[in-house]
Short mmCIF file of C-alpha atoms and ligand atoms in Angstrom, two decimals:
data_model
loop_
_atom_site.label_atom_id
_atom_site.label_comp_id
_atom_site.label_asym_id
_atom_site.label_seq_id
_atom_site.Cartn_x
_atom_site.Cartn_y
_atom_site.Cartn_z
CA MET A 1 202.08 -126.52 196.42
CA GLN A 2 203.49 -129.37 198.59
CA GLN A 3 205.45 -131.36 196.05
CA ASP A 4 208.51 -133.52 196.39
CA ALA A 5 211.53 -133.49 194.07
CA GLU A 6 210.13 -135.94 191.52
CA HIS A 7 206.74 -134.26 191.43
CA SER A 8 207.91 -130.65 191.43
CA THR A 9 206.87 -128.53 188.48
CA GLN A 10 209.64 -127.65 186.03
CA TYR A 11 208.94 -124.30 184.46
CA GLY A 12 211.01 -123.52 181.36
CA ASP A 13 209.42 -120.26 180.28
CA GLN A 14 209.71 -116.52 180.87
CA TYR A 15 206.99 -113.91 180.34
CA ILE A 16 208.29 -111.69 177.52
CA ASP A 17 206.49 -109.47 174.99
CA GLY A 18 203.01 -110.45 176.12
CA GLU A 19 203.48 -114.24 176.13
CA TRP A 20 205.12 -117.14 177.95
CA ARG A 21 208.05 -118.30 175.85
CA PRO A 22 210.91 -120.75 176.37
CA SER A 23 213.93 -119.30 178.15
CA LEU A 24 216.82 -118.52 175.82
CA ASP A 25 219.39 -119.16 178.53
CA ALA A 26 220.61 -122.47 179.93
CA GLY A 27 220.08 -123.68 183.47
CA SER A 28 217.40 -123.69 186.12
CA ILE A 29 216.93 -122.63 189.73
CA PRO A 30 215.31 -124.96 192.29
CA VAL A 31 212.71 -123.37 194.58
CA LEU A 32 212.63 -124.95 198.04
CA ASN A 33 209.90 -125.11 200.63
CA PRO A 34 211.77 -123.79 203.70
CA ALA A 35 209.55 -125.77 206.09
CA THR A 36 210.15 -129.16 204.42
CA GLU A 37 213.39 -128.49 202.48
CA GLN A 38 211.74 -130.16 199.48
CA VAL A 39 211.91 -128.82 195.95
CA LEU A 40 208.64 -127.15 195.02
CA ALA A 41 209.51 -126.27 191.44
CA THR A 42 212.32 -125.17 189.20
CA VAL A 43 212.35 -121.94 187.19
CA PRO A 44 214.63 -120.85 184.36
CA ALA A 45 217.94 -119.23 185.23
CA GLY A 46 217.59 -116.38 182.76
CA GLY A 47 220.68 -114.47 181.70
CA THR A 48 221.84 -112.08 179.02
CA ALA A 49 219.67 -113.57 176.23
CA ASP A 50 216.38 -113.46 178.16
CA VAL A 51 217.21 -110.00 179.51
CA ALA A 52 218.03 -108.73 176.00
CA ALA A 53 214.71 -110.07 174.66
CA ALA A 54 212.74 -108.61 177.58
CA VAL A 55 214.37 -105.18 177.41
CA ALA A 56 213.90 -105.06 173.62
CA ALA A 57 210.19 -105.87 174.07
CA ALA A 58 209.87 -103.16 176.75
CA ARG A 59 211.65 -100.62 174.54
CA ARG A 60 209.31 -101.39 171.60
CA ALA A 61 206.32 -100.90 173.90
CA ALA A 62 207.63 -97.73 175.58
CA ARG A 63 206.41 -95.02 173.22
CA GLY A 64 202.95 -96.46 172.79
CA TRP A 65 202.43 -97.01 176.53
CA ALA A 66 203.77 -93.53 177.32
CA ALA A 67 201.22 -92.05 174.90
CA THR A 68 198.20 -93.68 176.59
CA SER A 69 195.77 -91.56 178.54
CA ARG A 70 195.29 -92.14 182.25
CA GLU A 71 191.94 -93.76 181.43
CA GLU A 72 193.62 -96.22 179.06
CA ARG A 73 196.08 -97.18 181.78
CA LEU A 74 193.40 -97.38 184.46
CA GLY A 75 191.55 -100.16 182.56
CA PRO A 76 194.21 -102.92 182.76
CA LEU A 77 195.53 -101.64 186.11
CA THR A 78 192.05 -101.97 187.61
CA ARG A 79 191.75 -105.51 186.21
CA LEU A 80 195.18 -106.29 187.70
CA ARG A 81 194.09 -105.01 191.13
CA ASP A 82 190.90 -107.08 190.85
CA GLY A 83 192.95 -110.11 189.83
CA LEU A 84 195.16 -109.70 192.92
CA ALA A 85 192.04 -109.34 195.09
CA GLY A 86 190.45 -112.44 193.58
CA CYS A 87 193.52 -114.67 194.04
CA GLN A 88 194.40 -113.97 197.65
CA GLU A 89 194.14 -117.58 198.76
CA GLU A 90 196.41 -118.78 195.97
CA ILE A 91 198.87 -115.94 196.64
CA ALA A 92 198.96 -116.75 200.37
CA ALA A 93 199.45 -120.49 199.69
CA THR A 94 202.31 -119.72 197.29
CA VAL A 95 204.05 -117.45 199.81
CA VAL A 96 203.56 -120.01 202.59
CA ALA A 97 205.16 -122.63 200.36
CA GLU A 98 208.16 -120.71 199.00
CA LEU A 99 208.90 -118.24 201.83
CA GLY A 100 207.61 -120.14 204.87
CA ALA A 101 205.45 -117.25 206.14
CA PRO A 102 202.66 -118.39 208.49
CA VAL A 103 199.39 -118.66 206.62
CA GLY A 104 197.59 -116.05 208.74
CA PHE A 105 200.30 -113.47 208.12
CA ALA A 106 200.61 -114.51 204.47
CA THR A 107 196.90 -113.93 203.95
CA ALA A 108 196.70 -110.61 205.79
CA VAL A 109 199.98 -109.07 204.67
CA HIS A 110 201.61 -110.91 201.76
CA ALA A 111 198.30 -111.24 199.89
CA GLY A 112 196.34 -108.33 201.42
CA LEU A 113 198.85 -105.49 201.26
CA PRO A 114 199.45 -105.70 197.48
CA VAL A 115 195.72 -105.27 196.89
CA ALA A 116 195.72 -102.12 199.03
CA VAL A 117 198.85 -100.75 197.34
CA ALA A 118 197.55 -101.47 193.83
CA GLY A 119 194.25 -99.81 194.80
CA SER A 120 196.07 -96.75 196.11
CA TYR A 121 197.69 -96.26 192.69
CA LEU A 122 194.34 -96.46 190.91
CA ALA A 123 193.15 -93.56 193.07
CA LEU A 124 196.38 -91.59 192.55
CA LEU A 125 196.40 -92.13 188.80
CA ALA A 126 192.79 -90.96 188.54
CA ASP A 127 193.72 -87.44 189.61
CA TYR A 128 197.49 -87.01 189.55
CA PRO A 129 198.42 -83.64 187.97
CA PHE A 130 200.61 -84.71 185.03
CA GLU A 131 200.74 -81.02 183.95
CA GLU A 132 201.22 -77.91 186.01
CA ARG A 133 201.75 -74.26 185.19
CA ILE A 134 204.78 -72.55 186.77
CA GLY A 135 205.04 -68.90 185.66
CA ASN A 136 205.34 -68.87 181.87
CA SER A 137 205.99 -72.63 181.73
CA VAL A 138 203.80 -75.66 181.48
CA VAL A 139 205.64 -78.49 183.20
CA LEU A 140 204.82 -81.98 181.95
CA ALA A 141 205.41 -85.06 184.10
CA GLU A 142 206.36 -87.74 181.55
CA PRO A 143 207.25 -91.41 181.97
CA ALA A 144 210.95 -91.89 182.78
CA GLY A 145 211.40 -94.81 180.32
CA VAL A 146 212.13 -98.52 180.53
CA VAL A 147 212.22 -99.69 184.15
CA ALA A 148 214.28 -102.57 185.57
CA ALA A 149 212.62 -103.76 188.79
CA ILE A 150 214.77 -106.01 190.99
CA THR A 151 213.13 -107.41 194.10
CA PRO A 152 214.06 -109.50 197.17
CA TRP A 153 212.30 -112.49 198.71
CA ASN A 154 211.09 -111.22 202.07
CA TYR A 155 207.83 -109.54 200.99
CA PRO A 156 207.94 -111.00 197.51
CA LEU A 157 204.65 -109.81 196.08
CA HIS A 158 204.43 -106.50 197.96
CA GLN A 159 207.86 -105.47 196.68
CA ILE A 160 206.87 -106.36 193.11
CA VAL A 161 203.60 -104.43 193.30
CA ALA A 162 205.25 -101.42 194.98
CA LYS A 163 207.48 -101.03 191.89
CA VAL A 164 205.58 -102.45 188.93
CA VAL A 165 202.19 -100.84 189.57
CA PRO A 166 203.43 -97.23 189.96
CA ALA A 167 205.80 -97.70 186.99
CA LEU A 168 202.93 -98.89 184.79
CA ALA A 169 200.68 -96.13 186.15
CA ALA A 170 203.35 -93.56 185.25
CA GLY A 171 203.46 -94.92 181.68
CA CYS A 172 206.72 -96.89 181.91
CA PRO A 173 207.21 -100.45 180.63
CA VAL A 174 208.88 -102.82 183.10
CA VAL A 175 211.24 -105.79 183.18
CA LEU A 176 210.96 -107.56 186.54
CA LYS A 177 213.75 -109.74 187.97
CA PRO A 178 212.43 -111.29 191.19
CA ALA A 179 214.50 -112.97 193.91
CA GLU A 180 215.76 -116.50 193.26
CA ASP A 181 214.14 -117.87 196.43
CA THR A 182 210.59 -116.67 195.66
CA PRO A 183 209.95 -116.68 191.90
CA LEU A 184 206.63 -118.54 192.08
CA VAL A 185 204.57 -115.64 193.37
CA ALA A 186 206.27 -113.50 190.68
CA ARG A 187 205.06 -115.97 188.03
CA LEU A 188 201.58 -115.78 189.54
CA PHE A 189 201.77 -111.97 189.29
CA ALA A 190 202.82 -112.25 185.61
CA ARG A 191 199.81 -114.47 184.96
CA LEU A 192 197.53 -111.80 186.46
CA VAL A 193 199.20 -109.09 184.36
CA ASP A 194 198.63 -111.25 181.30
CA GLU A 195 194.95 -111.73 182.19
CA ALA A 196 194.54 -107.99 182.79
CA GLY A 197 195.25 -107.31 179.10
CA PHE A 198 198.18 -104.89 178.97
CA PRO A 199 199.73 -104.29 175.54
CA ALA A 200 202.55 -106.74 174.68
CA GLY A 201 205.95 -105.77 176.07
CA VAL A 202 204.63 -103.39 178.74
CA PHE A 203 205.41 -105.97 181.44
CA ASN A 204 208.09 -108.66 181.24
CA LEU A 205 209.34 -111.21 183.77
CA VAL A 206 212.81 -112.74 183.75
CA THR A 207 213.65 -115.17 186.54
CA GLY A 208 217.34 -115.75 187.18
CA THR A 209 220.19 -115.10 189.58
CA GLY A 210 221.36 -111.66 190.61
CA ALA A 211 224.83 -112.34 189.23
CA ALA A 212 223.51 -113.26 185.74
CA ALA A 213 220.05 -111.78 185.09
CA GLY A 214 220.35 -108.93 187.63
CA THR A 215 223.73 -107.73 186.38
CA ALA A 216 222.64 -107.97 182.72
CA LEU A 217 219.52 -105.94 183.43
CA VAL A 218 221.19 -103.15 185.42
CA GLY A 219 223.94 -102.79 182.82
CA HIS A 220 221.64 -102.88 179.78
CA PRO A 221 221.95 -99.60 177.83
CA GLU A 222 218.23 -99.55 176.97
CA VAL A 223 217.18 -99.51 180.64
CA ASP A 224 216.44 -95.96 181.85
CA VAL A 225 215.43 -96.51 185.49
CA VAL A 226 216.63 -99.13 187.98
CA SER A 227 214.39 -99.70 190.97
CA PHE A 228 216.16 -102.05 193.35
CA THR A 229 215.19 -103.50 196.71
CA GLY A 230 217.70 -105.67 198.52
CA SER A 231 220.87 -105.55 200.55
CA THR A 232 223.03 -102.46 200.92
CA ALA A 233 226.04 -104.36 199.54
CA VAL A 234 224.30 -105.23 196.26
CA GLY A 235 222.61 -101.80 196.17
CA ARG A 236 226.01 -100.14 196.10
CA THR A 237 227.07 -102.20 193.04
CA VAL A 238 223.74 -101.55 191.32
CA ALA A 239 224.11 -97.78 191.91
CA GLU A 240 227.68 -97.81 190.53
CA THR A 241 226.60 -99.55 187.32
CA ALA A 242 223.50 -97.38 186.96
CA GLY A 243 225.65 -94.29 187.55
CA ARG A 244 227.98 -95.18 184.69
CA GLY A 245 224.96 -95.43 182.39
CA ILE A 246 223.37 -92.18 183.76
CA LYS A 247 220.31 -94.21 184.70
CA ARG A 248 217.95 -93.05 187.37
CA VAL A 249 218.22 -95.33 190.39
CA ALA A 250 215.98 -95.96 193.41
CA LEU A 251 217.36 -98.12 196.21
CA GLU A 252 215.38 -99.63 199.07
CA LEU A 253 218.04 -101.24 201.23
CA GLY A 254 218.61 -102.62 204.68
CA GLY A 255 217.81 -101.31 208.15
CA LYS A 256 218.70 -101.56 211.82
CA SER A 257 215.75 -99.67 213.19
CA ALA A 258 215.41 -98.54 216.79
CA ASN A 259 212.26 -98.54 218.89
CA VAL A 260 212.77 -95.90 221.58
CA VAL A 261 210.63 -96.10 224.71
CA LEU A 262 210.77 -92.78 226.56
CA PRO A 263 210.01 -92.56 230.28
CA GLY A 264 206.27 -92.03 230.79
CA ALA A 265 205.30 -94.32 227.88
CA ASP A 266 203.17 -97.43 228.26
CA LEU A 267 206.15 -99.78 228.60
CA ALA A 268 204.21 -103.06 228.41
CA ARG A 269 202.44 -102.03 225.22
CA ALA A 270 205.63 -100.70 223.64
CA VAL A 271 207.46 -103.96 224.35
CA ASN A 272 204.57 -106.18 223.19
CA VAL A 273 204.24 -104.31 219.90
CA ASN A 274 208.02 -104.49 219.45
CA ILE A 275 207.99 -108.26 219.87
CA ALA A 276 205.18 -108.66 217.32
CA ASN A 277 207.02 -106.31 214.95
CA VAL A 278 210.41 -108.03 215.15
CA PHE A 279 209.16 -111.64 215.01
CA ALA A 280 206.67 -111.07 212.16
CA ASN A 281 207.78 -112.79 208.95
CA SER A 282 210.48 -114.57 211.03
CA GLY A 283 212.23 -111.22 211.47
CA GLN A 284 212.81 -110.90 207.72
CA THR A 285 211.52 -107.35 207.48
CA CYS A 286 213.81 -104.54 206.38
CA SER A 287 211.97 -102.03 208.58
CA ALA A 288 211.83 -104.30 211.68
CA TRP A 289 212.54 -102.71 215.05
CA THR A 290 215.57 -104.87 215.82
CA ARG A 291 216.87 -102.63 218.60
CA LEU A 292 214.68 -101.87 221.61
CA LEU A 293 215.99 -98.82 223.50
CA VAL A 294 214.81 -98.50 227.09
CA HIS A 295 215.76 -96.12 229.94
CA GLN A 296 218.25 -97.78 232.29
CA ASP A 297 215.80 -97.52 235.23
CA GLN A 298 213.22 -99.60 233.36
CA TYR A 299 215.67 -101.93 231.67
CA GLU A 300 215.15 -105.18 233.61
CA GLU A 301 211.39 -104.66 233.62
CA ALA A 302 211.44 -104.30 229.82
CA VAL A 303 213.62 -107.41 229.39
CA ALA A 304 211.19 -109.44 231.53
CA LEU A 305 208.20 -108.13 229.54
CA ALA A 306 209.95 -109.01 226.27
CA ALA A 307 210.69 -112.56 227.48
CA LYS A 308 207.04 -113.02 228.47
CA ALA A 309 205.76 -111.76 225.12
CA ALA A 310 208.27 -113.91 223.20
CA ALA A 311 206.92 -117.09 224.82
CA LYS A 312 203.89 -116.82 222.51
CA TYR A 313 206.13 -117.31 219.47
CA VAL A 314 206.77 -121.02 219.08
CA PRO A 315 208.20 -121.95 215.68
CA GLY A 316 206.08 -124.36 213.70
CA ASP A 317 204.56 -125.41 210.39
CA PRO A 318 203.66 -122.23 208.49
CA ALA A 319 200.68 -123.96 206.87
CA ASP A 320 199.08 -124.46 210.32
CA PRO A 321 196.79 -121.48 211.06
CA ARG A 322 197.87 -121.50 214.73
CA THR A 323 201.53 -120.88 213.84
CA ARG A 324 202.85 -117.38 214.52
CA ILE A 325 206.41 -117.92 213.37
CA GLY A 326 207.64 -120.20 210.59
CA PRO A 327 211.15 -120.94 209.30
CA VAL A 328 213.47 -118.43 207.68
CA VAL A 329 213.72 -118.55 203.90
CA SER A 330 216.81 -120.68 203.32
CA ALA A 331 219.59 -122.70 204.89
CA ARG A 332 221.97 -119.83 204.10
CA GLN A 333 219.75 -117.38 205.96
CA ARG A 334 219.41 -119.75 208.94
CA GLU A 335 223.20 -120.08 209.23
CA ARG A 336 223.61 -116.32 208.95
CA VAL A 337 221.10 -115.67 211.76
CA ARG A 338 222.58 -118.34 214.01
CA GLY A 339 226.02 -116.85 213.38
CA TYR A 340 224.83 -113.44 214.58
CA ILE A 341 223.38 -114.99 217.77
CA THR A 342 226.60 -116.89 218.55
CA GLY A 343 228.67 -113.82 217.74
CA ALA A 344 226.57 -111.59 220.03
CA LEU A 345 227.00 -113.99 222.95
CA ALA A 346 230.75 -114.09 222.33
CA GLU A 347 230.80 -110.27 222.39
CA GLY A 348 229.12 -110.22 225.82
CA ALA A 349 225.37 -110.11 225.15
CA ARG A 350 223.09 -111.96 227.59
CA LEU A 351 220.74 -114.62 226.18
CA VAL A 352 217.23 -113.97 227.52
CA VAL A 353 215.28 -116.42 225.33
CA GLY A 354 216.07 -118.43 222.20
CA GLY A 355 219.60 -119.09 221.03
CA ALA A 356 221.49 -120.57 218.11
CA ASP A 357 220.25 -124.18 218.52
CA ALA A 358 217.58 -125.67 216.28
CA PRO A 359 214.13 -125.56 217.91
CA ALA A 360 213.24 -128.91 219.53
CA GLY A 361 211.42 -131.27 217.18
CA LEU A 362 212.15 -129.15 214.11
CA GLU A 363 215.31 -130.73 212.73
CA THR A 364 213.93 -130.46 209.18
CA GLY A 365 213.21 -126.99 207.89
CA PHE A 366 215.14 -123.75 208.19
CA TYR A 367 213.94 -122.89 211.68
CA VAL A 368 215.53 -120.43 214.10
CA LEU A 369 214.47 -119.85 217.71
CA PRO A 370 212.99 -116.40 218.35
CA THR A 371 215.78 -114.79 220.33
CA ILE A 372 216.12 -111.86 222.72
CA LEU A 373 219.54 -110.52 223.61
CA ALA A 374 220.05 -108.19 226.59
CA ASP A 375 223.08 -106.14 227.69
CA VAL A 376 223.71 -105.26 224.06
CA THR A 377 225.78 -102.14 223.44
CA ASN A 378 225.80 -100.19 220.19
CA ASP A 379 229.36 -101.17 219.34
CA MET A 380 228.44 -104.88 219.11
CA THR A 381 228.04 -106.40 215.65
CA VAL A 382 224.44 -107.44 216.43
CA ALA A 383 223.56 -103.78 217.10
CA GLN A 384 225.16 -102.57 213.87
CA GLU A 385 224.46 -105.18 211.20
CA GLU A 386 221.21 -106.38 209.77
CA VAL A 387 220.47 -109.90 211.06
CA PHE A 388 217.29 -110.50 209.03
CA GLY A 389 215.97 -113.11 211.45
CA PRO A 390 213.87 -113.22 214.65
CA VAL A 391 216.44 -111.54 216.90
CA LEU A 392 215.82 -108.55 219.18
CA ALA A 393 218.64 -106.63 220.87
CA VAL A 394 217.67 -104.68 224.01
CA LEU A 395 219.84 -101.65 224.82
CA ALA A 396 219.80 -99.28 227.82
CA TYR A 397 220.06 -95.49 227.53
CA ARG A 398 220.86 -92.90 230.21
CA ASP A 399 218.85 -89.90 228.98
CA GLU A 400 217.12 -88.63 225.84
CA GLU A 401 220.35 -87.32 224.38
CA HIS A 402 221.91 -90.75 224.74
CA ALA A 403 218.78 -92.45 223.32
CA ALA A 404 218.92 -90.28 220.17
CA GLU A 405 222.64 -90.92 219.82
CA LEU A 406 222.13 -94.71 220.04
CA ALA A 407 219.11 -94.67 217.71
CA ASN A 408 221.10 -92.73 215.09
CA GLY A 409 224.32 -94.63 215.71
CA THR A 410 224.26 -97.08 212.78
CA GLU A 411 224.88 -96.76 209.03
CA TYR A 412 221.15 -97.32 208.45
CA GLY A 413 218.03 -95.13 208.71
CA LEU A 414 214.94 -96.90 207.39
CA ALA A 415 212.29 -96.97 210.13
CA GLY A 416 211.77 -96.73 213.88
CA GLY A 417 209.33 -96.30 216.71
CA VAL A 418 208.97 -93.78 219.52
CA TRP A 419 206.76 -94.28 222.57
CA ALA A 420 206.06 -91.45 225.01
CA ALA A 421 203.41 -90.21 227.42
CA ASP A 422 201.81 -88.22 224.58
CA THR A 423 202.07 -87.86 220.81
CA ALA A 424 203.64 -84.39 220.94
CA THR A 425 206.57 -85.65 223.04
CA ALA A 426 207.00 -88.65 220.73
CA ALA A 427 206.87 -86.43 217.61
CA ALA A 428 209.44 -84.01 219.06
CA PHE A 429 211.83 -86.91 219.63
CA ALA A 430 211.10 -88.42 216.19
CA ARG A 431 212.31 -85.19 214.54
CA ARG A 432 215.77 -85.95 215.92
CA LEU A 433 215.96 -89.36 214.23
CA ASP A 434 217.84 -89.83 210.94
CA THR A 435 215.35 -92.28 209.49
CA GLY A 436 212.66 -92.41 206.80
CA GLN A 437 209.68 -93.58 208.87
CA VAL A 438 208.79 -93.37 212.56
CA ASP A 439 205.67 -94.85 214.18
CA LEU A 440 204.56 -92.86 217.21
CA ASN A 441 202.94 -94.79 220.09
CA GLY A 442 202.19 -97.69 217.73
CA GLY A 443 200.94 -95.63 214.76
CA ARG A 444 199.68 -97.88 211.95
CA PHE A 445 201.50 -98.57 208.67
CA ASN A 446 200.22 -96.18 205.99
CA PRO A 447 200.51 -97.46 202.40
CA LEU A 448 200.16 -93.89 201.07
CA ALA A 449 203.09 -92.46 203.05
CA PRO A 450 206.57 -92.39 201.45
CA PHE A 451 208.68 -95.40 202.46
CA GLY A 452 212.45 -95.37 202.11
CA GLY A 453 215.73 -94.76 203.79
CA TYR A 454 218.08 -92.12 205.11
CA LYS A 455 221.83 -92.81 205.02
CA ASN A 456 222.79 -96.30 203.74
CA SER A 457 219.17 -97.50 203.79
CA GLY A 458 218.67 -96.16 200.31
CA LEU A 459 217.77 -93.49 197.82
CA GLY A 460 214.30 -92.46 196.71
CA ARG A 461 210.91 -93.44 198.07
CA GLU A 462 208.26 -96.06 197.37
CA LEU A 463 204.48 -95.99 197.89
CA GLY A 464 201.93 -93.26 197.36
CA ARG A 465 202.57 -90.10 195.34
CA HIS A 466 206.30 -90.16 196.12
CA GLY A 467 206.53 -93.70 194.74
CA LEU A 468 204.77 -92.70 191.51
CA GLU A 469 207.13 -89.75 191.04
CA GLU A 470 210.18 -92.06 191.00
CA PHE A 471 208.99 -93.08 187.51
CA LEU A 472 208.32 -89.59 186.13
CA GLN A 473 210.63 -87.01 184.56
CA HIS A 474 209.81 -83.40 183.83
CA LYS A 475 209.70 -81.36 180.64
CA SER A 476 209.12 -77.60 180.73
CA LEU A 477 207.38 -75.78 177.87
CA GLN A 478 207.79 -71.97 177.90
CA TYR A 479 205.28 -69.73 176.22
P1 NAD B 1 220.07 -109.21 197.77
O1 NAD B 1 220.61 -107.85 197.70
O2 NAD B 1 221.00 -110.34 197.81
O3 NAD B 1 219.10 -109.52 196.52
C1 NAD B 1 218.05 -108.68 196.15
C2 NAD B 1 217.77 -108.85 194.67
O4 NAD B 1 218.90 -108.38 193.93
C3 NAD B 1 217.54 -110.28 194.21
O5 NAD B 1 216.59 -110.31 193.19
C4 NAD B 1 218.91 -110.68 193.67
O6 NAD B 1 218.85 -111.70 192.71
C5 NAD B 1 219.35 -109.38 193.04
N1 NAD B 1 220.79 -109.24 192.88
C6 NAD B 1 221.79 -109.84 193.60
N2 NAD B 1 222.99 -109.44 193.13
C7 NAD B 1 222.77 -108.59 192.10
C8 NAD B 1 223.60 -107.84 191.23
N3 NAD B 1 224.93 -107.89 191.33
N4 NAD B 1 223.03 -107.05 190.30
C9 NAD B 1 221.70 -106.97 190.20
N5 NAD B 1 220.85 -107.66 190.99
C10 NAD B 1 221.37 -108.46 191.94
O7 NAD B 1 219.10 -109.18 199.01
P2 NAD B 1 218.23 -110.36 199.58
O8 NAD B 1 219.10 -111.19 200.44
O9 NAD B 1 217.47 -111.01 198.50
O10 NAD B 1 217.18 -109.51 200.46
C11 NAD B 1 217.42 -109.13 201.76
C12 NAD B 1 217.87 -107.69 201.86
O11 NAD B 1 216.92 -106.80 201.26
C13 NAD B 1 217.98 -107.23 203.27
O12 NAD B 1 219.20 -106.54 203.45
C14 NAD B 1 216.80 -106.28 203.45
O13 NAD B 1 216.93 -105.31 204.42
C15 NAD B 1 216.66 -105.70 202.12
N6 NAD B 1 215.29 -105.22 201.94
C16 NAD B 1 215.04 -103.88 201.92
C17 NAD B 1 213.75 -103.40 201.77
C18 NAD B 1 213.45 -101.95 201.72
O14 NAD B 1 212.39 -101.57 201.25
N7 NAD B 1 214.31 -101.08 202.18
C19 NAD B 1 212.71 -104.30 201.64
C20 NAD B 1 212.99 -105.65 201.68
C21 NAD B 1 214.30 -106.11 201.81
#
């Protein structure tokens, strides 16, 4: 995928109604390699015409797809999962090229996780109770209709699979509008859907900007469900438009998650895991633990441990298997992250490692130094707003009450961590947190557990049974 401007591929087509066809809208979007700043490809900037064609195709397919049995849906969904499993190298190479994720991480997470998530929906679909008896009623769980799926760039294939696969499993046709920065893995996904043999119109892809294609899709009267992942600011607009159309809406938005280390915990392990968590994917993870909360008596020890762990993260070429941290996705994102670092220092934070300068020897590419900020207080901008880059803020707390108050003291509530001497103590503390997910003493990510936010981190849940149910509506028959 390493092409320069003259040799980049110019795609002019969208995947609509079971085939690749020329875009009906004017304009194109360049896709850059964030490590080289070169143009990898251009994709069509779809707008109202492509969206209208895609939604019309989905609407035509809706009744037929809704009427299929679970076995009829399992056939193409299984082939899609197998297609994802068989293309992991190509998926990883595409995500390395358009997102800048290090190849090891791209292979394990960007390519590996979608296979696991798709597989989890095959198992769920095989025995989900689409009918249940409640008293004198039989309650049917029916598909909720035409789905608009709008996804961001940070986990570009995972976020597509986490919406499209449960929607298709539920019996809903989908129109996908992926992020402008990472449309190539979305095109690869559309190719795999095509090869899996779904009926025409059940899945459609429209690449384009949020302002044009995204707005047209959310406002389209024939869309029944909007499943959006992205920023809280855009999520608010999406929810307003969806609300006017009485469309169901699911929002997976931003986060400012806290990792709380209680006295008695394994401090070194808690800090090391936090560093790996916050620097993974160059910090572009909505659920990242961007605030490390440590008791004031252990504060300097924790800061020193964090600095030591951070030394292992040297920015470099994401295609090199030794690289742990690549660039951020775009020049805009790099400037945003650097702005947060400069702003935090101006507000009184202490720079432990990193900073706003470009890493030495990496003048080309959208690189940011992995950065740790100490002496951060919860009223600082860097403790309140989502940075979406490799930046960790370390905060001190006085006692458990204060720790809970700090952890809950942002507009967000997506994820978090608690470390304690034992699981029971960690679980008791986790119950006090206003957040959708909490990992206790380094508990592993579970692709079957509901994922989503409290407060301004969103509405609804993705993954597992809860994710499937976002695409179902209920009909009660009394007899
Ligand atoms: P973004 O909100 O700018 O864009 C997300 C998607 O929405 C893109 O496809 C974009 O084209 C589209 N969009 C933009 N404006 C639109 C509009 N007016 N109407 C319809 N669609 C529109 O976000 P981003 O910068 O691409 O992604 C980063 C953000 O996403 C971060 O805030 C991050 O926390 C959040 N995120 C959340 C989760 C989660 O599951 N909670 C996961 C990943 C990312």
